[in-house]
């Protein structure tokens, strides 16, 4: 969706909630020196530089803040994040990051300060997401997500034969071809000579993470377990998981860099989870440990999956941990 159109729709949504004499607001869509700025919105005499995104979700809000932080012009100017829709799960993260926002549904949180004194603050939230402009693409269904996951793990995987990819992902040969055709049509795969190139990988990673958490991960959940007592919970790092079991999410991130202490415990496996009972874990309906089916081949926990698990939680602590992994480990996607 065009940036100027999103700004216009967001302004109209805000105006619809105020009487004309109450909200002093104008906008200018003239191209700016900084190409990241798509327009200027003046509210109560203050010019806000408009930074436009299609949708703000708990899966991409960390990346959006990173883009803003890395742009000196955006850091020093009054900034307004304008989107087709800002998901409620991101409101607190945006507020604590000092990022004003508005969307085309009529949700907004805008605060302007003068030193430590607020000049004005306006907010309105609770409006539902606008009707989608397009349907979900089939490449982000279950089989497609497995194939894209395999491609994202190694840049050379895109040039494997369809049969090799089929065997690695446990999908049909026809599904591999259909997903590749769609990725080419959407310019995520480019053809150079006899080689394929995975292109715009960061955007593809964002889409994969969001759809993995919405579509595939819920289907992978097997059962819930709990630590036998508080001491076992405290000493979870001393626990040796049986072969075929892998810590995911917050636990895997902690074991990798010690950045955060986990409160959720994810384990992936493709063997019988009953083996975990030998470690002292207890089967329960509402335990702090969730067992997921391991859907990839290999004997390690992929960094991309740890990143996706962290973003799937939606809380700021995990988003910070995910961004650290992105900056330190997943450098091909920056």
PDB file of C-alpha atoms in Angstrom, residues 111-281:
ATOM      1  CA  UNK A 111       2.752  12.753  22.791  1.00  0.00           C
ATOM      2  CA  UNK A 112       4.912  15.848  22.300  1.00  0.00           C
ATOM      3  CA  UNK A 113       7.258  17.054  25.021  1.00  0.00           C
ATOM      4  CA  UNK A 114       9.143  20.298  25.635  1.00  0.00           C
ATOM      5  CA  UNK A 115      11.961  19.229  27.876  1.00  0.00           C
ATOM      6  CA  UNK A 116      10.272  17.344  30.695  1.00  0.00           C
ATOM      7  CA  UNK A 117       6.954  19.118  30.211  1.00  0.00           C
ATOM      8  CA  UNK A 118       4.299  17.610  27.906  1.00  0.00           C
ATOM      9  CA  UNK A 119       2.980  20.059  25.308  1.00  0.00           C
ATOM     10  CA  UNK A 120       0.075  17.781  24.399  1.00  0.00           C
ATOM     11  CA  UNK A 121      -0.947  14.148  24.405  1.00  0.00           C
ATOM     12  CA  UNK A 122      -3.744  12.519  22.446  1.00  0.00           C
ATOM     13  CA  UNK A 123      -4.666   8.859  22.251  1.00  0.00           C
ATOM     14  CA  UNK A 124      -7.434   6.603  21.043  1.00  0.00           C
ATOM     15  CA  UNK A 125      -7.213   2.822  20.765  1.00  0.00           C
ATOM     16  CA  UNK A 126      -9.568  -0.091  20.409  1.00  0.00           C
ATOM     17  CA  UNK A 127     -10.450   0.215  16.730  1.00  0.00           C
ATOM     18  CA  UNK A 128     -10.398  -3.079  14.842  1.00  0.00           C
ATOM     19  CA  UNK A 129      -8.107  -3.895  11.954  1.00  0.00           C
ATOM     20  CA  UNK A 130      -9.319  -2.714   8.520  1.00  0.00           C
ATOM     21  CA  UNK A 131     -10.452  -5.359   6.064  1.00  0.00           C
ATOM     22  CA  UNK A 132      -7.428  -7.115   4.514  1.00  0.00           C
ATOM     23  CA  UNK A 133      -6.392  -5.922   1.083  1.00  0.00           C
ATOM     24  CA  UNK A 134      -5.271  -9.373  -0.016  1.00  0.00           C
ATOM     25  CA  UNK A 135      -5.591 -12.981   1.029  1.00  0.00           C
ATOM     26  CA  UNK A 136      -2.880 -15.007   2.737  1.00  0.00           C
ATOM     27  CA  UNK A 137      -0.505 -16.476   0.190  1.00  0.00           C
ATOM     28  CA  UNK A 138      -0.384 -20.280   0.052  1.00  0.00           C
ATOM     29  CA  UNK A 139       3.407 -20.261   0.526  1.00  0.00           C
ATOM     30  CA  UNK A 140       2.764 -19.384   4.163  1.00  0.00           C
ATOM     31  CA  UNK A 141       0.677 -22.444   4.884  1.00  0.00           C
ATOM     32  CA  UNK A 142       2.198 -25.364   6.766  1.00  0.00           C
ATOM     33  CA  UNK A 143       4.177 -27.048   3.967  1.00  0.00           C
ATOM     34  CA  UNK A 144       5.359 -23.745   2.519  1.00  0.00           C
ATOM     35  CA  UNK A 145       6.604 -22.578   5.904  1.00  0.00           C
ATOM     36  CA  UNK A 146       8.730 -25.724   6.231  1.00  0.00           C
ATOM     37  CA  UNK A 147      10.288 -25.138   2.813  1.00  0.00           C
ATOM     38  CA  UNK A 148      10.987 -21.442   3.448  1.00  0.00           C
ATOM     39  CA  UNK A 149      12.495 -22.324   6.831  1.00  0.00           C
ATOM     40  CA  UNK A 150      14.896 -24.689   5.082  1.00  0.00           C
ATOM     41  CA  UNK A 151      15.845 -22.037   2.512  1.00  0.00           C
ATOM     42  CA  UNK A 152      16.481 -19.385   5.162  1.00  0.00           C
ATOM     43  CA  UNK A 153      18.880 -21.557   7.132  1.00  0.00           C
ATOM     44  CA  UNK A 154      21.585 -21.665   4.468  1.00  0.00           C
ATOM     45  CA  UNK A 155      22.002 -19.531   1.330  1.00  0.00           C
ATOM     46  CA  UNK A 156      23.069 -22.608  -0.632  1.00  0.00           C
ATOM     47  CA  UNK A 157      19.828 -24.491   0.058  1.00  0.00           C
ATOM     48  CA  UNK A 158      17.945 -22.537  -2.611  1.00  0.00           C
ATOM     49  CA  UNK A 159      20.092 -24.278  -5.253  1.00  0.00           C
ATOM     50  CA  UNK A 160      19.445 -27.791  -3.999  1.00  0.00           C
ATOM     51  CA  UNK A 161      17.362 -29.982  -6.294  1.00  0.00           C
ATOM     52  CA  UNK A 162      13.623 -30.065  -5.686  1.00  0.00           C
ATOM     53  CA  UNK A 163      13.952 -33.714  -4.691  1.00  0.00           C
ATOM     54  CA  UNK A 164      16.608 -32.901  -2.066  1.00  0.00           C
ATOM     55  CA  UNK A 165      14.410 -30.133  -0.654  1.00  0.00           C
ATOM     56  CA  UNK A 166      11.402 -32.481  -0.670  1.00  0.00           C
ATOM     57  CA  UNK A 167      13.324 -35.047   1.376  1.00  0.00           C
ATOM     58  CA  UNK A 168      14.609 -32.474   3.856  1.00  0.00           C
ATOM     59  CA  UNK A 169      11.187 -30.902   4.414  1.00  0.00           C
ATOM     60  CA  UNK A 170       8.947 -33.987   4.194  1.00  0.00           C
ATOM     61  CA  UNK A 171       6.634 -32.389   1.625  1.00  0.00           C
ATOM     62  CA  UNK A 172       5.574 -33.392  -1.875  1.00  0.00           C
ATOM     63  CA  UNK A 173       7.621 -32.612  -4.964  1.00  0.00           C
ATOM     64  CA  UNK A 174       4.716 -30.616  -6.385  1.00  0.00           C
ATOM     65  CA  UNK A 175       4.568 -28.474  -3.242  1.00  0.00           C
ATOM     66  CA  UNK A 176       8.260 -27.598  -3.593  1.00  0.00           C
ATOM     67  CA  UNK A 177       7.726 -26.463  -7.185  1.00  0.00           C
ATOM     68  CA  UNK A 178       4.621 -24.431  -6.292  1.00  0.00           C
ATOM     69  CA  UNK A 179       6.406 -22.655  -3.439  1.00  0.00           C
ATOM     70  CA  UNK A 180       9.426 -21.873  -5.621  1.00  0.00           C
ATOM     71  CA  UNK A 181       7.164 -20.523  -8.386  1.00  0.00           C
ATOM     72  CA  UNK A 182       5.417 -18.254  -5.876  1.00  0.00           C
ATOM     73  CA  UNK A 183       8.717 -17.075  -4.366  1.00  0.00           C
ATOM     74  CA  UNK A 184       9.967 -16.213  -7.836  1.00  0.00           C
ATOM     75  CA  UNK A 185       6.744 -14.365  -8.642  1.00  0.00           C
ATOM     76  CA  UNK A 186       7.128 -12.328  -5.445  1.00  0.00           C
ATOM     77  CA  UNK A 187      10.812 -11.614  -6.216  1.00  0.00           C
ATOM     78  CA  UNK A 188      12.126 -13.538  -3.205  1.00  0.00           C
ATOM     79  CA  UNK A 189      13.999 -15.821  -5.603  1.00  0.00           C
ATOM     80  CA  UNK A 190      15.950 -14.362  -8.513  1.00  0.00           C
ATOM     81  CA  UNK A 191      17.475 -16.378 -11.347  1.00  0.00           C
ATOM     82  CA  UNK A 192      21.026 -15.486 -12.340  1.00  0.00           C
ATOM     83  CA  UNK A 193      22.407 -17.725 -15.085  1.00  0.00           C
ATOM     84  CA  UNK A 194      21.910 -21.262 -13.840  1.00  0.00           C
ATOM     85  CA  UNK A 195      21.800 -20.212 -10.179  1.00  0.00           C
ATOM     86  CA  UNK A 196      18.956 -19.180  -7.923  1.00  0.00           C
ATOM     87  CA  UNK A 197      19.483 -16.332  -5.448  1.00  0.00           C
ATOM     88  CA  UNK A 198      17.410 -15.864  -2.313  1.00  0.00           C
ATOM     89  CA  UNK A 199      16.594 -12.147  -2.361  1.00  0.00           C
ATOM     90  CA  UNK A 200      15.119  -9.693   0.173  1.00  0.00           C
ATOM     91  CA  UNK A 201      15.834 -12.249   2.881  1.00  0.00           C
ATOM     92  CA  UNK A 202      14.992  -9.934   5.790  1.00  0.00           C
ATOM     93  CA  UNK A 203      11.479  -9.343   4.500  1.00  0.00           C
ATOM     94  CA  UNK A 204      11.045 -13.076   3.889  1.00  0.00           C
ATOM     95  CA  UNK A 205      12.290 -13.808   7.421  1.00  0.00           C
ATOM     96  CA  UNK A 206       9.773 -11.345   8.886  1.00  0.00           C
ATOM     97  CA  UNK A 207       6.929 -12.963   6.970  1.00  0.00           C
ATOM     98  CA  UNK A 208       8.075 -16.438   7.944  1.00  0.00           C
ATOM     99  CA  UNK A 209       8.333 -15.570  11.649  1.00  0.00           C
ATOM    100  CA  UNK A 210       4.857 -14.041  11.738  1.00  0.00           C
ATOM    101  CA  UNK A 211       3.181 -16.899   9.877  1.00  0.00           C
ATOM    102  CA  UNK A 212       5.151 -19.581  11.716  1.00  0.00           C
ATOM    103  CA  UNK A 213       3.829 -18.303  15.048  1.00  0.00           C
ATOM    104  CA  UNK A 214       0.265 -17.928  13.750  1.00  0.00           C
ATOM    105  CA  UNK A 215      -0.100 -21.017  11.594  1.00  0.00           C
ATOM    106  CA  UNK A 216       2.533 -23.706  12.106  1.00  0.00           C
ATOM    107  CA  UNK A 217       3.678 -23.495  15.724  1.00  0.00           C
ATOM    108  CA  UNK A 218       0.199 -23.994  17.283  1.00  0.00           C
ATOM    109  CA  UNK A 219      -0.107 -27.257  15.313  1.00  0.00           C
ATOM    110  CA  UNK A 220       3.254 -28.474  16.629  1.00  0.00           C
ATOM    111  CA  UNK A 221       2.259 -28.300  20.321  1.00  0.00           C
ATOM    112  CA  UNK A 222       2.111 -31.799  21.820  1.00  0.00           C
ATOM    113  CA  UNK A 223       1.666 -31.547  25.594  1.00  0.00           C
ATOM    114  CA  UNK A 224       2.528 -29.622  28.737  1.00  0.00           C
ATOM    115  CA  UNK A 225       4.937 -30.630  31.485  1.00  0.00           C
ATOM    116  CA  UNK A 226       6.129 -29.025  34.693  1.00  0.00           C
ATOM    117  CA  UNK A 227       9.285 -29.178  36.788  1.00  0.00           C
ATOM    118  CA  UNK A 228       8.779 -31.477  39.778  1.00  0.00           C
ATOM    119  CA  UNK A 229       9.537 -28.690  42.283  1.00  0.00           C
ATOM    120  CA  UNK A 230      10.913 -25.150  42.582  1.00  0.00           C
ATOM    121  CA  UNK A 231      14.448 -26.443  43.041  1.00  0.00           C
ATOM    122  CA  UNK A 232      14.289 -28.320  39.724  1.00  0.00           C
ATOM    123  CA  UNK A 233      13.004 -25.144  38.089  1.00  0.00           C
ATOM    124  CA  UNK A 234      15.899 -23.119  39.500  1.00  0.00           C
ATOM    125  CA  UNK A 235      18.412 -25.736  38.369  1.00  0.00           C
ATOM    126  CA  UNK A 236      17.003 -26.287  34.879  1.00  0.00           C
ATOM    127  CA  UNK A 237      20.364 -25.515  33.234  1.00  0.00           C
ATOM    128  CA  UNK A 238      21.887 -28.502  35.050  1.00  0.00           C
ATOM    129  CA  UNK A 239      19.314 -30.822  33.523  1.00  0.00           C
ATOM    130  CA  UNK A 240      20.532 -33.056  30.708  1.00  0.00           C
ATOM    131  CA  UNK A 241      17.836 -33.529  28.095  1.00  0.00           C
ATOM    132  CA  UNK A 242      17.617 -37.008  26.515  1.00  0.00           C
ATOM    133  CA  UNK A 243      18.838 -37.413  22.945  1.00  0.00           C
ATOM    134  CA  UNK A 244      16.404 -35.950  20.436  1.00  0.00           C
ATOM    135  CA  UNK A 245      15.215 -33.117  22.715  1.00  0.00           C
ATOM    136  CA  UNK A 246      16.149 -29.464  22.171  1.00  0.00           C
ATOM    137  CA  UNK A 247      15.513 -26.380  24.265  1.00  0.00           C
ATOM    138  CA  UNK A 248      13.803 -23.676  22.217  1.00  0.00           C
ATOM    139  CA  UNK A 249      12.902 -20.018  22.618  1.00  0.00           C
ATOM    140  CA  UNK A 250      13.907 -18.293  25.844  1.00  0.00           C
ATOM    141  CA  UNK A 251      15.865 -21.296  27.148  1.00  0.00           C
ATOM    142  CA  UNK A 252      17.891 -21.692  23.960  1.00  0.00           C
ATOM    143  CA  UNK A 253      18.627 -17.959  23.913  1.00  0.00           C
ATOM    144  CA  UNK A 254      19.824 -18.048  27.525  1.00  0.00           C
ATOM    145  CA  UNK A 255      22.050 -21.061  26.915  1.00  0.00           C
ATOM    146  CA  UNK A 256      23.498 -19.324  23.864  1.00  0.00           C
ATOM    147  CA  UNK A 257      24.387 -15.934  25.330  1.00  0.00           C
ATOM    148  CA  UNK A 258      22.984 -15.654  28.876  1.00  0.00           C
ATOM    149  CA  UNK A 259      21.142 -12.469  27.880  1.00  0.00           C
ATOM    150  CA  UNK A 260      17.850 -13.238  29.593  1.00  0.00           C
ATOM    151  CA  UNK A 261      16.466 -15.532  32.264  1.00  0.00           C
ATOM    152  CA  UNK A 262      13.621 -17.645  30.819  1.00  0.00           C
ATOM    153  CA  UNK A 263      10.124 -17.773  32.263  1.00  0.00           C
ATOM    154  CA  UNK A 264       8.713 -19.940  29.459  1.00  0.00           C
ATOM    155  CA  UNK A 265      10.239 -23.309  28.632  1.00  0.00           C
ATOM    156  CA  UNK A 266       9.901 -24.690  25.109  1.00  0.00           C
ATOM    157  CA  UNK A 267      11.259 -28.081  24.078  1.00  0.00           C
ATOM    158  CA  UNK A 268      11.246 -29.518  20.549  1.00  0.00           C
ATOM    159  CA  UNK A 269      11.434 -33.253  19.896  1.00  0.00           C
ATOM    160  CA  UNK A 270      10.649 -35.939  17.330  1.00  0.00           C
ATOM    161  CA  UNK A 271      10.829 -38.816  19.831  1.00  0.00           C
ATOM    162  CA  UNK A 272       8.415 -39.834  22.569  1.00  0.00           C
ATOM    163  CA  UNK A 273       8.135 -37.043  25.114  1.00  0.00           C
ATOM    164  CA  UNK A 274       7.628 -39.627  27.868  1.00  0.00           C
ATOM    165  CA  UNK A 275      11.427 -39.864  28.003  1.00  0.00           C
ATOM    166  CA  UNK A 276      11.425 -36.471  29.697  1.00  0.00           C
ATOM    167  CA  UNK A 277       9.672 -37.939  32.731  1.00  0.00           C
ATOM    168  CA  UNK A 278      12.960 -39.628  33.584  1.00  0.00           C
ATOM    169  CA  UNK A 279      14.433 -36.173  34.220  1.00  0.00           C
ATOM    170  CA  UNK A 280      11.882 -35.521  36.955  1.00  0.00           C
ATOM    171  CA  UNK A 281       9.420 -33.493  34.885  1.00  0.00           C
TER     172      UNK A 281
END
